[in-house]
PDB file of C-alpha atoms and ligand atoms in Angstrom:
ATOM      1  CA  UNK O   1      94.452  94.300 128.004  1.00  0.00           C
ATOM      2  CA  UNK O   2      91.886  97.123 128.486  1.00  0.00           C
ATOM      3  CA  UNK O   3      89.091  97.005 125.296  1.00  0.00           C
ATOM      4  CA  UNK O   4      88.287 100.689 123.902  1.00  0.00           C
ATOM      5  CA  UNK O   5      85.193 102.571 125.529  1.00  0.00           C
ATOM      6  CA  UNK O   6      84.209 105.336 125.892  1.00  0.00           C
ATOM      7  CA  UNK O   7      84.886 106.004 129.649  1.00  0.00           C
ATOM      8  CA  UNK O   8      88.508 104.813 129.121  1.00  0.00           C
ATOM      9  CA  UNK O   9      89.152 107.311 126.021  1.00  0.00           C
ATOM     10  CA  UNK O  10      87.778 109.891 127.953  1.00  0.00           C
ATOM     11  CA  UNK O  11      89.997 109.169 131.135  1.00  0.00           C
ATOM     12  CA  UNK O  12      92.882 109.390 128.952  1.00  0.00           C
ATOM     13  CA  UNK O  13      92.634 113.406 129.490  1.00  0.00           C
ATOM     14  CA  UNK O  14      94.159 114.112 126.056  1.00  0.00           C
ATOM     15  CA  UNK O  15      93.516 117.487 124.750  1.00  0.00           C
ATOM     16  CA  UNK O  16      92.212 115.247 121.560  1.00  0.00           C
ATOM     17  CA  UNK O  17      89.852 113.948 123.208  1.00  0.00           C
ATOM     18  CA  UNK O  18      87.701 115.946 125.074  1.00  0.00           C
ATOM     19  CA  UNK O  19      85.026 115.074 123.415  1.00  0.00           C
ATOM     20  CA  UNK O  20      84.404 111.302 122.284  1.00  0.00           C
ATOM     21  CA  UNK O  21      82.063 109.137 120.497  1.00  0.00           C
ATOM     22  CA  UNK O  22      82.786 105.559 120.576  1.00  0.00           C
ATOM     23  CA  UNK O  23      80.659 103.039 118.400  1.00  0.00           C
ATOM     24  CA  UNK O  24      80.248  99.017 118.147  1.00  0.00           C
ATOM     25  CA  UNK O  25      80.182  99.649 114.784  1.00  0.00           C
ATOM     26  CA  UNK O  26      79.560 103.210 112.064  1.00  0.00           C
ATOM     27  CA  UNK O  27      79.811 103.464 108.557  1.00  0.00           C
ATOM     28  CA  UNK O  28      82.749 105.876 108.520  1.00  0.00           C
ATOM     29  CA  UNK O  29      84.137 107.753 112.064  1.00  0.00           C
ATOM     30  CA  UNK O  30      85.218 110.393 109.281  1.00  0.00           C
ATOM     31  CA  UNK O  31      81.767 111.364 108.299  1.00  0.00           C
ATOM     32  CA  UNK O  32      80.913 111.089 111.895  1.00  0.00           C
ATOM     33  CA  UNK O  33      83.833 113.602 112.684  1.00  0.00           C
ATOM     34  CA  UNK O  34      82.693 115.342 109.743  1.00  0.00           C
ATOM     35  CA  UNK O  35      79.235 115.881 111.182  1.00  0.00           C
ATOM     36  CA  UNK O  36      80.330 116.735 114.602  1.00  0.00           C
ATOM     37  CA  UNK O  37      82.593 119.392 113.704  1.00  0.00           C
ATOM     38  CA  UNK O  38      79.710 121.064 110.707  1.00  0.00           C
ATOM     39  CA  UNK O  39      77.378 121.505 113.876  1.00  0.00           C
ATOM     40  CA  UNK O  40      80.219 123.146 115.777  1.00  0.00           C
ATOM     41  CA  UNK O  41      81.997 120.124 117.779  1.00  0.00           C
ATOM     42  CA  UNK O  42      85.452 121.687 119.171  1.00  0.00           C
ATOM     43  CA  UNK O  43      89.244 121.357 118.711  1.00  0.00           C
ATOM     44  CA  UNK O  44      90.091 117.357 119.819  1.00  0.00           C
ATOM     45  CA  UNK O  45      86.535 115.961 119.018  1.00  0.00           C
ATOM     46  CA  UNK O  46      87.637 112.429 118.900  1.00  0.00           C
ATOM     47  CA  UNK O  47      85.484 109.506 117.072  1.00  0.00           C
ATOM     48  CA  UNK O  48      86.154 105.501 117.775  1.00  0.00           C
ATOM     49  CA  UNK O  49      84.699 102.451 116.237  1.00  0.00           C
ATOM     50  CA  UNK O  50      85.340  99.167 116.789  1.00  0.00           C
ATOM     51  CA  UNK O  51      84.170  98.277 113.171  1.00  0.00           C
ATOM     52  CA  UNK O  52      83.442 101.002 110.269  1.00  0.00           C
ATOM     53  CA  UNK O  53      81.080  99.072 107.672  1.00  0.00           C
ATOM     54  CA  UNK O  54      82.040 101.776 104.753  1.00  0.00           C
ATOM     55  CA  UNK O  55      85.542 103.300 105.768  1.00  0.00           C
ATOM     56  CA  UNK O  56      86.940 105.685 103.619  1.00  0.00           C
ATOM     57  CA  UNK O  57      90.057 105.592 102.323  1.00  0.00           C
ATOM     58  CA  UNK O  58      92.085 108.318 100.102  1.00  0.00           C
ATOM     59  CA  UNK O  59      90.992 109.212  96.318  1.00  0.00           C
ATOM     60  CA  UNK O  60      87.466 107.910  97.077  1.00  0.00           C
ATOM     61  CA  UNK O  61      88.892 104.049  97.600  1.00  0.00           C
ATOM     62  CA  UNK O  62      87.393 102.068 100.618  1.00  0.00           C
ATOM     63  CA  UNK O  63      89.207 101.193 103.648  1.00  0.00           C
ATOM     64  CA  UNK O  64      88.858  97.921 105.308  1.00  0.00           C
ATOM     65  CA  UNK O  65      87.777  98.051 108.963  1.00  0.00           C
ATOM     66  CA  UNK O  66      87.571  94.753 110.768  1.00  0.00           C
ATOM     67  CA  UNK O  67      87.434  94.390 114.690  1.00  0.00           C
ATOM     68  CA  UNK O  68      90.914  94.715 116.317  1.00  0.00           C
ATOM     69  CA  UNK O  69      91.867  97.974 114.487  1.00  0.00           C
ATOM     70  CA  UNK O  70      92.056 101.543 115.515  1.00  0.00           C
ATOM     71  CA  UNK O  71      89.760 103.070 113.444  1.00  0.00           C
ATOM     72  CA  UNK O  72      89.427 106.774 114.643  1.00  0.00           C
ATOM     73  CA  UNK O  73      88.833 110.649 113.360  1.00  0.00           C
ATOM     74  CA  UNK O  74      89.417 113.469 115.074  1.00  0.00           C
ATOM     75  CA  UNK O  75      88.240 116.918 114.754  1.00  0.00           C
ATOM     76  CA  UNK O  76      91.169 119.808 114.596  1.00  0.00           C
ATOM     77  CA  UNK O  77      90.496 123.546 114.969  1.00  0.00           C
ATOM     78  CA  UNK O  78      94.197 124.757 114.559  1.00  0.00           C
ATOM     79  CA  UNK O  79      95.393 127.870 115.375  1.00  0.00           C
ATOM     80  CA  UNK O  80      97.423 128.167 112.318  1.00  0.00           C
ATOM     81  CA  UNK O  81      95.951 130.033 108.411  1.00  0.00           C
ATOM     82  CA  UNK O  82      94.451 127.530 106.394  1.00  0.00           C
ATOM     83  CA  UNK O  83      96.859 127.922 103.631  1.00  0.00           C
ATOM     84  CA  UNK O  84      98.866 126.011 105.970  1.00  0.00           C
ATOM     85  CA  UNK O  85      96.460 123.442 106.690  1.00  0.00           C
ATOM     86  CA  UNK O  86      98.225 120.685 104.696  1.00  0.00           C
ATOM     87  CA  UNK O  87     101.518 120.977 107.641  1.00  0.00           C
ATOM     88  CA  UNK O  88      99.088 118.503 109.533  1.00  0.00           C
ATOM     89  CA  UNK O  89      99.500 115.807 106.492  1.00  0.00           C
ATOM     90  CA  UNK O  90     103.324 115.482 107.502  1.00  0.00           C
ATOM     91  CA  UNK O  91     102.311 116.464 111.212  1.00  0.00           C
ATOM     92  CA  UNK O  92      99.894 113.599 111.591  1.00  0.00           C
ATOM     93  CA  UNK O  93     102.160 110.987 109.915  1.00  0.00           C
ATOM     94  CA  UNK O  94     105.132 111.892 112.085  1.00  0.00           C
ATOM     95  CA  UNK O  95     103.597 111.507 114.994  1.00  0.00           C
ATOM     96  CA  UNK O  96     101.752 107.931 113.429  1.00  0.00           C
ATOM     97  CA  UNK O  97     105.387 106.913 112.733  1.00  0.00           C
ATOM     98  CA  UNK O  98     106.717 107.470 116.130  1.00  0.00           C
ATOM     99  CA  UNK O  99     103.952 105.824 117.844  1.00  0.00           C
ATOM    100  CA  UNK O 100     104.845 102.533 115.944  1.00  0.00           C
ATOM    101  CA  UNK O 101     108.811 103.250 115.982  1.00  0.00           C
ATOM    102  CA  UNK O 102     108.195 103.219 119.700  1.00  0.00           C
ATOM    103  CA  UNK O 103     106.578  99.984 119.583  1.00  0.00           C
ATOM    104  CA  UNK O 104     109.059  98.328 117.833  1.00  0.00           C
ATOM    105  CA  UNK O 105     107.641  98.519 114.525  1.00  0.00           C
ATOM    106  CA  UNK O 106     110.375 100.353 111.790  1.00  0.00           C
ATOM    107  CA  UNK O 107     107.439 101.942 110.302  1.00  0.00           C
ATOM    108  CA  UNK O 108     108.397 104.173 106.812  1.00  0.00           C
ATOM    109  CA  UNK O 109     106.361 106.939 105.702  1.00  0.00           C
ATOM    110  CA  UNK O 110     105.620 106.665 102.108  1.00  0.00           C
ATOM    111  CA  UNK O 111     103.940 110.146 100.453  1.00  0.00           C
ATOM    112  CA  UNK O 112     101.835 111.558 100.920  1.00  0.00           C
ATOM    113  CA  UNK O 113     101.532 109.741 104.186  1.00  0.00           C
ATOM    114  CA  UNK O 114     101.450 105.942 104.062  1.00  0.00           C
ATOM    115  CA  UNK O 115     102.836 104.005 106.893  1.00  0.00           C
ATOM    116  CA  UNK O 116     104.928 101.459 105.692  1.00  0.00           C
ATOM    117  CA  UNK O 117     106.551  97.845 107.418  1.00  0.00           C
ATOM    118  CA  UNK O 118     108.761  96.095 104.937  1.00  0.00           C
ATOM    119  CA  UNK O 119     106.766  98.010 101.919  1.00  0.00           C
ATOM    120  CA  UNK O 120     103.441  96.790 103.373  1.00  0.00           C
ATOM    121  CA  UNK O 121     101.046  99.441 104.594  1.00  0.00           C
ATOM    122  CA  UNK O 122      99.932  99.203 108.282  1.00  0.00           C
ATOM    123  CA  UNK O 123      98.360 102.398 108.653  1.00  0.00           C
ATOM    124  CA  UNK O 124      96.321 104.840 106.408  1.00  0.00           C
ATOM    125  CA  UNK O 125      96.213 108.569 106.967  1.00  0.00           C
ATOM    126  CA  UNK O 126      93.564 111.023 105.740  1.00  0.00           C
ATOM    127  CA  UNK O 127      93.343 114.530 106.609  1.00  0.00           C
ATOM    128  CA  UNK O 128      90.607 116.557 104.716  1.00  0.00           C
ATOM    129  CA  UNK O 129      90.531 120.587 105.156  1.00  0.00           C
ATOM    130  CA  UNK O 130      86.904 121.778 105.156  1.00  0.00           C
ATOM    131  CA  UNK O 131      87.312 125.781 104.922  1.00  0.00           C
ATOM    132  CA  UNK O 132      84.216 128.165 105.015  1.00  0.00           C
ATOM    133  CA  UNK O 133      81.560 126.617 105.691  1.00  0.00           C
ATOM    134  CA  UNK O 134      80.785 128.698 108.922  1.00  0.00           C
ATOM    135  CA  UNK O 135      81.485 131.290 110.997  1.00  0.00           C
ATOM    136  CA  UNK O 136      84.062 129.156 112.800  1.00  0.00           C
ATOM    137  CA  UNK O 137      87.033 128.787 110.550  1.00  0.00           C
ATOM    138  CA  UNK O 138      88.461 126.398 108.908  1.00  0.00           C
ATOM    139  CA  UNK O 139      88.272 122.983 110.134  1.00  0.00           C
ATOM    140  CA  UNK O 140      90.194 119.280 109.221  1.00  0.00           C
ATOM    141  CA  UNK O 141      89.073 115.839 109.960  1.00  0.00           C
ATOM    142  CA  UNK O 142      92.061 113.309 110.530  1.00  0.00           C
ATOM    143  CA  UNK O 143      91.030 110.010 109.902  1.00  0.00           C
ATOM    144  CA  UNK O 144      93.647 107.157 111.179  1.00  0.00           C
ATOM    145  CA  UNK O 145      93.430 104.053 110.192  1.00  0.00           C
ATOM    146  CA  UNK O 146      95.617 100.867 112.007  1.00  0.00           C
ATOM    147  CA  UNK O 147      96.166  97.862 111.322  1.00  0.00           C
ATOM    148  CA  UNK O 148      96.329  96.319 115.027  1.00  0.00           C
ATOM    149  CA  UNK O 149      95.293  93.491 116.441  1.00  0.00           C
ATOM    150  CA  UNK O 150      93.998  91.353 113.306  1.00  0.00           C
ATOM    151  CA  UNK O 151      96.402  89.137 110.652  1.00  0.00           C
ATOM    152  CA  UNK O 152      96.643  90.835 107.057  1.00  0.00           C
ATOM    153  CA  UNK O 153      94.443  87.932 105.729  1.00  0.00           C
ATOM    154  CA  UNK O 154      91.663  89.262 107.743  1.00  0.00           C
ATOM    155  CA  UNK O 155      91.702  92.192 105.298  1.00  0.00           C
ATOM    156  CA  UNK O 156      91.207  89.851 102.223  1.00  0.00           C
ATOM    157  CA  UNK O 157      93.281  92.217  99.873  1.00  0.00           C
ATOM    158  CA  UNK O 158      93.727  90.817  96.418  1.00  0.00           C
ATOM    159  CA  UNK O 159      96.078  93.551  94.720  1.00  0.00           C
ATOM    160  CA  UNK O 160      98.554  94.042  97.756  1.00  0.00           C
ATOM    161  CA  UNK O 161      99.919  92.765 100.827  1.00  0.00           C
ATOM    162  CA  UNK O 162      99.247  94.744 104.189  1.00  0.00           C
ATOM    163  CA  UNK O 163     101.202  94.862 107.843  1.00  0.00           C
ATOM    164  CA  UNK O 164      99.553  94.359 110.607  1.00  0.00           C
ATOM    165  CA  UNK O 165     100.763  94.784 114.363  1.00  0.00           C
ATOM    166  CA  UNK O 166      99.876  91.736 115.079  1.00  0.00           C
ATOM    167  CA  UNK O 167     101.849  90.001 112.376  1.00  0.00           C
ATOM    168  CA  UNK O 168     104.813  92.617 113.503  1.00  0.00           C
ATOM    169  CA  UNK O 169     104.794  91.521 116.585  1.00  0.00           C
ATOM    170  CA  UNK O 170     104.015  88.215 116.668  1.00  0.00           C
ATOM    171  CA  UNK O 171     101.495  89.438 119.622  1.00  0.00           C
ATOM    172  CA  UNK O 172      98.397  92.041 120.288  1.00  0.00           C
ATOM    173  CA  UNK O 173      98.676  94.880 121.351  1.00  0.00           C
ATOM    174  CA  UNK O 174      96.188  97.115 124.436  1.00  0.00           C
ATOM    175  CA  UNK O 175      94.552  99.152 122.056  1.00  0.00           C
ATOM    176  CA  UNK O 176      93.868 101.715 124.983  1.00  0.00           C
ATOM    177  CA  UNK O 177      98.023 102.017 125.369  1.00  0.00           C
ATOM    178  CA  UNK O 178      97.889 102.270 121.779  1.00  0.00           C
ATOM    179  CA  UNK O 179      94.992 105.367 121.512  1.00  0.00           C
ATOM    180  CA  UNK O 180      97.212 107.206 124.503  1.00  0.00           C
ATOM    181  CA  UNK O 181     100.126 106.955 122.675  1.00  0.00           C
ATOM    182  CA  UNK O 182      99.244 108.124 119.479  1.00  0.00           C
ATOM    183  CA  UNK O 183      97.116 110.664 121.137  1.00  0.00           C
ATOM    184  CA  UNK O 184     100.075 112.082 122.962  1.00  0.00           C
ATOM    185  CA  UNK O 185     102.067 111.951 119.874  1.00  0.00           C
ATOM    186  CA  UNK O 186      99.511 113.672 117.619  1.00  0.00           C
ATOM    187  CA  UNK O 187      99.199 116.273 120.235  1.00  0.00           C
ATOM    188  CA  UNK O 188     103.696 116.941 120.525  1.00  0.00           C
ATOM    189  CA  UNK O 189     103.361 117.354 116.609  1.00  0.00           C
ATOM    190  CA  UNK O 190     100.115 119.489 116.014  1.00  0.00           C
ATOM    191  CA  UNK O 191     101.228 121.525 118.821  1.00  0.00           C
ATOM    192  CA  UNK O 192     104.628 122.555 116.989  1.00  0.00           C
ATOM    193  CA  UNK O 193     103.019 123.274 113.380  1.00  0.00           C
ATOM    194  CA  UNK O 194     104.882 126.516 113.408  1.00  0.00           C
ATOM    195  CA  UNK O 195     107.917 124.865 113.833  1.00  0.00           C
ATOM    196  CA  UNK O 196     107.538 122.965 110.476  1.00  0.00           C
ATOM    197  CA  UNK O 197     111.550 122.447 109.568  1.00  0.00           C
ATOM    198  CA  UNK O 198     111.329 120.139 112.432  1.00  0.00           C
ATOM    199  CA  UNK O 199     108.883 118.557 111.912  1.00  0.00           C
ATOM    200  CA  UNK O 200     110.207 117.971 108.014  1.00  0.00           C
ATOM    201  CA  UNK O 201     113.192 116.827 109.118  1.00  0.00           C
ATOM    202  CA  UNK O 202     111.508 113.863 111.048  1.00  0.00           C
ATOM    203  CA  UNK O 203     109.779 113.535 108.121  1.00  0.00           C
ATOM    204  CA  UNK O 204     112.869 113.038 105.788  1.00  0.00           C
ATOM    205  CA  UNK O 205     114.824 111.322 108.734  1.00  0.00           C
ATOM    206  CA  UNK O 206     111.505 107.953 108.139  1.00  0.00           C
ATOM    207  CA  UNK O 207     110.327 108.226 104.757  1.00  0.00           C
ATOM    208  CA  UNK O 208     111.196 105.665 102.308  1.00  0.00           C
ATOM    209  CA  UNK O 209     110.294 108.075  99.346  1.00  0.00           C
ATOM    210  CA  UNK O 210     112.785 110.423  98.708  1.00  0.00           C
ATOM    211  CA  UNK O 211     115.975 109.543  96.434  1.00  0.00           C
ATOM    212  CA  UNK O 212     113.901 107.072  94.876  1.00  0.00           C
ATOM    213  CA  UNK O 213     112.409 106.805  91.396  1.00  0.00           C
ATOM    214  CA  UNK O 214     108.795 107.008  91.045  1.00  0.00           C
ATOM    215  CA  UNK O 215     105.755 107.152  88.935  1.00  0.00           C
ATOM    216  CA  UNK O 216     102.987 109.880  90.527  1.00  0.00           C
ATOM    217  CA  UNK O 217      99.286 109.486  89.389  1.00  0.00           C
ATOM    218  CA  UNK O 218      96.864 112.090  90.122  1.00  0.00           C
ATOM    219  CA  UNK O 219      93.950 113.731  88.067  1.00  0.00           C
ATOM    220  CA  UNK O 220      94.652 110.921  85.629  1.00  0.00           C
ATOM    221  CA  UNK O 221      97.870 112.119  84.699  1.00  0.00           C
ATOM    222  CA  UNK O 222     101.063 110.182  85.543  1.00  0.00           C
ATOM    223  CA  UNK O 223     104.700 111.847  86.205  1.00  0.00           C
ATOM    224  CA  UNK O 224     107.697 110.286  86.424  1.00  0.00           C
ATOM    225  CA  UNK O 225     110.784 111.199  87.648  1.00  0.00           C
ATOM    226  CA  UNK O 226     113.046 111.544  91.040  1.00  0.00           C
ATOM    227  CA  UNK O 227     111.202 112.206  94.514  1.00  0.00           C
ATOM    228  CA  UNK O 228     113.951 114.725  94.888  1.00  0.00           C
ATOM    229  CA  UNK O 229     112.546 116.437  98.797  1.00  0.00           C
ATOM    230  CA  UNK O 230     109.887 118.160 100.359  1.00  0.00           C
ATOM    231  CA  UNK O 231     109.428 121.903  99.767  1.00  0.00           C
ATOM    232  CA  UNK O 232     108.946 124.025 102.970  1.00  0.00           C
ATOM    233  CA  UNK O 233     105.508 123.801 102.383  1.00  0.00           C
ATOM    234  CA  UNK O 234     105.540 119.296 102.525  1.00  0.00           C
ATOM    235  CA  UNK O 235     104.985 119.259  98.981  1.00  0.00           C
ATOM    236  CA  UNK O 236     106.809 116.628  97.410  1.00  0.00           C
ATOM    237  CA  UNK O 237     109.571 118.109  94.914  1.00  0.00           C
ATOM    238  CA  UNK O 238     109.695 115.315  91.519  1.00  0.00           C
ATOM    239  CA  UNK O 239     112.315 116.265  89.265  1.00  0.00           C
ATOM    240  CA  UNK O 240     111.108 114.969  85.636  1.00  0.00           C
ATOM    241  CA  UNK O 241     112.596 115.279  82.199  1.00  0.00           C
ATOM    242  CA  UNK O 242     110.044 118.096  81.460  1.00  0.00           C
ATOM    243  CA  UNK O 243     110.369 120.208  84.720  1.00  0.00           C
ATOM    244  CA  UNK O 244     110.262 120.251  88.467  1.00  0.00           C
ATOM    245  CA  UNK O 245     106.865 119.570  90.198  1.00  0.00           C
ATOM    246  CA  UNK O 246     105.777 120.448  93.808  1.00  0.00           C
ATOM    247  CA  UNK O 247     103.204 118.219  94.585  1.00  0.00           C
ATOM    248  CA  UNK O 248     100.688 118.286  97.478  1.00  0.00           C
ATOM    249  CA  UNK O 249      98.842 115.380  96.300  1.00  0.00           C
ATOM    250  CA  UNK O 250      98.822 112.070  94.315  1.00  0.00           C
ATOM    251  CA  UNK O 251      99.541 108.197  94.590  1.00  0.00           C
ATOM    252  CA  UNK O 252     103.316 106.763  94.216  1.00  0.00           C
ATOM    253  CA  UNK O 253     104.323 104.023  92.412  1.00  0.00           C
TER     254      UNK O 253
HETATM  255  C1  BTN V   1      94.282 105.896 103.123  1.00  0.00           C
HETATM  256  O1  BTN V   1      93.661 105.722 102.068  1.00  0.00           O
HETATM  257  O2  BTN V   1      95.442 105.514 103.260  1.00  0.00           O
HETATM  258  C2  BTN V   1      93.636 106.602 104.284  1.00  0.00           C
HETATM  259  C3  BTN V   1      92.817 105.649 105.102  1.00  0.00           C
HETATM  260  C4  BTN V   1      92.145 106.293 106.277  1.00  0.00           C
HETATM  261  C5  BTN V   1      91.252 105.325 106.995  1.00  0.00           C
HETATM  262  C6  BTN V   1      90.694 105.901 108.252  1.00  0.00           C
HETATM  263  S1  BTN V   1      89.985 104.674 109.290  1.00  0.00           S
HETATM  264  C7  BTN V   1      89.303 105.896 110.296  1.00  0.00           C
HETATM  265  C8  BTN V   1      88.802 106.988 109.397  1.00  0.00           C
HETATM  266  N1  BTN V   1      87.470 106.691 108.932  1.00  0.00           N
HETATM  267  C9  BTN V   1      87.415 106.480 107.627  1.00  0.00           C
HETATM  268  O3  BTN V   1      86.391 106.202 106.983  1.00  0.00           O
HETATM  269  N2  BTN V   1      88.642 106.628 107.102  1.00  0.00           N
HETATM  270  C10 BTN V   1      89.632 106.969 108.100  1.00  0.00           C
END
């Protein structure tokens, strides 16, 4: 089993991590990344901690972060308009999804992009577009969030159950394997944005959302009505009994 540092990351030679921080322990590698890539840090700026003390989860919740995860944010510079920035939602969770598949996990992908095991969530993904704040472009921090080598009590969730690869697997797994792996997948998907039907159709090919009935919350309204597909943009097309809504972001009940 090799442990995560720095010099191992590095040696990895992914074009996502050419730059990389690695902590014991941060608050949040996303406002690390965050950071980083406001004072100018390049394409594939990569952050690590072993432990985040205030991860960040979607729609301002707070993402538990105990030792044995992969808790990492990465700084993207894509080539592609920013109008297109939210291809690297779907992008991201693809690749997420066939890191685990590969592993022998049947991970789901639940919008917007949730990775599911059995309807439990093992991994969290959050991609935030920052756009003109300097003469460099656009830029988006992807935060991933694993659940790897820890049991789902460790989390000490009261209002859901989680997955863990651990409790998958019935065994830990080398978390430097892991990073290289992901890395390599991140890197086959965000390198083939333009070619977003693909991409879509690996989407639809391991989701567990569409064809289903569902209740979408966001900005304190609630829809309800069939997760019919994804547009050609990955928004998420709900058919409801007062109209058809393309949907880039919410929570799904
Ligand atoms: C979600 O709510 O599902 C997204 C969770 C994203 C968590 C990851 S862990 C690494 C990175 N740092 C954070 O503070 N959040 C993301």
């Amino acid at each position: 089993m090799s442990a995560l540092d720095r010099e191992r990351i590095t040696s990895l030679e992914s074009p996502l991590a050419r730059k990389v921080e690695f902590y014991e322990e941060i608050g949040s590698t996303q406002e690390r990344a965050r950071e980083l890539a406001r004072k100018g840090a390049p394409h594939g700026t990569l952050v690590v901690s072993k432990i985040q003390v205030g991860g960040k989860g979607r729609l301002g919740r707070s993402w538990i972060s105990p030792p044995g995860g992969l808790w990492m944010s990465l700084v993207l510079r894509p080539e592609i308009p920013a109008r297109y920035a939210a291809r690297i939602t779907q992008a991201a969770a693809v690749g997420v999804a066939k890191t685990l598949r590969n592993l022998g996990v049947e991970a789901e992908i639940k919008w917007p992009n949730d990775l599911l095991v059995r309807g439990r969530k093992i991994c969290g993904v959050l991609a935030q577009a920052i756009v003109g704040d300097n003469k460099q472009g656009y830029f988006i921090i992807l935060g991933i969030g694993l659940n790897a080598n820890f049991m789902p009590s460790d989390l000490e969730l009261t209002d859901r159950e989680a997955a863990t690869l651990s409790s998958e697997l019935g065994r830990e797994v080398d978390l430097l394997e892991l990073l290289d792996a992901l890395l390599r997948n991140l890197d086959a998907e965000l390198g083939r944005l333009d070619d977003f039907d693909e991409i879509l159709a690996d989407w639809r090919s391991m989701t567990c959302t569409l064809g289903r009935h569902v209740r979408v919350r966001r900005f304190g309204q609630v829809l309800e009505g069939e997760a019919a597909d994804l547009n050609p943009d990955g928004a998420l097309i709900l058919k409801t009994q007062s109209g058809v809504f393309e949907l880039f972001e919410g929570e799904i009940e």
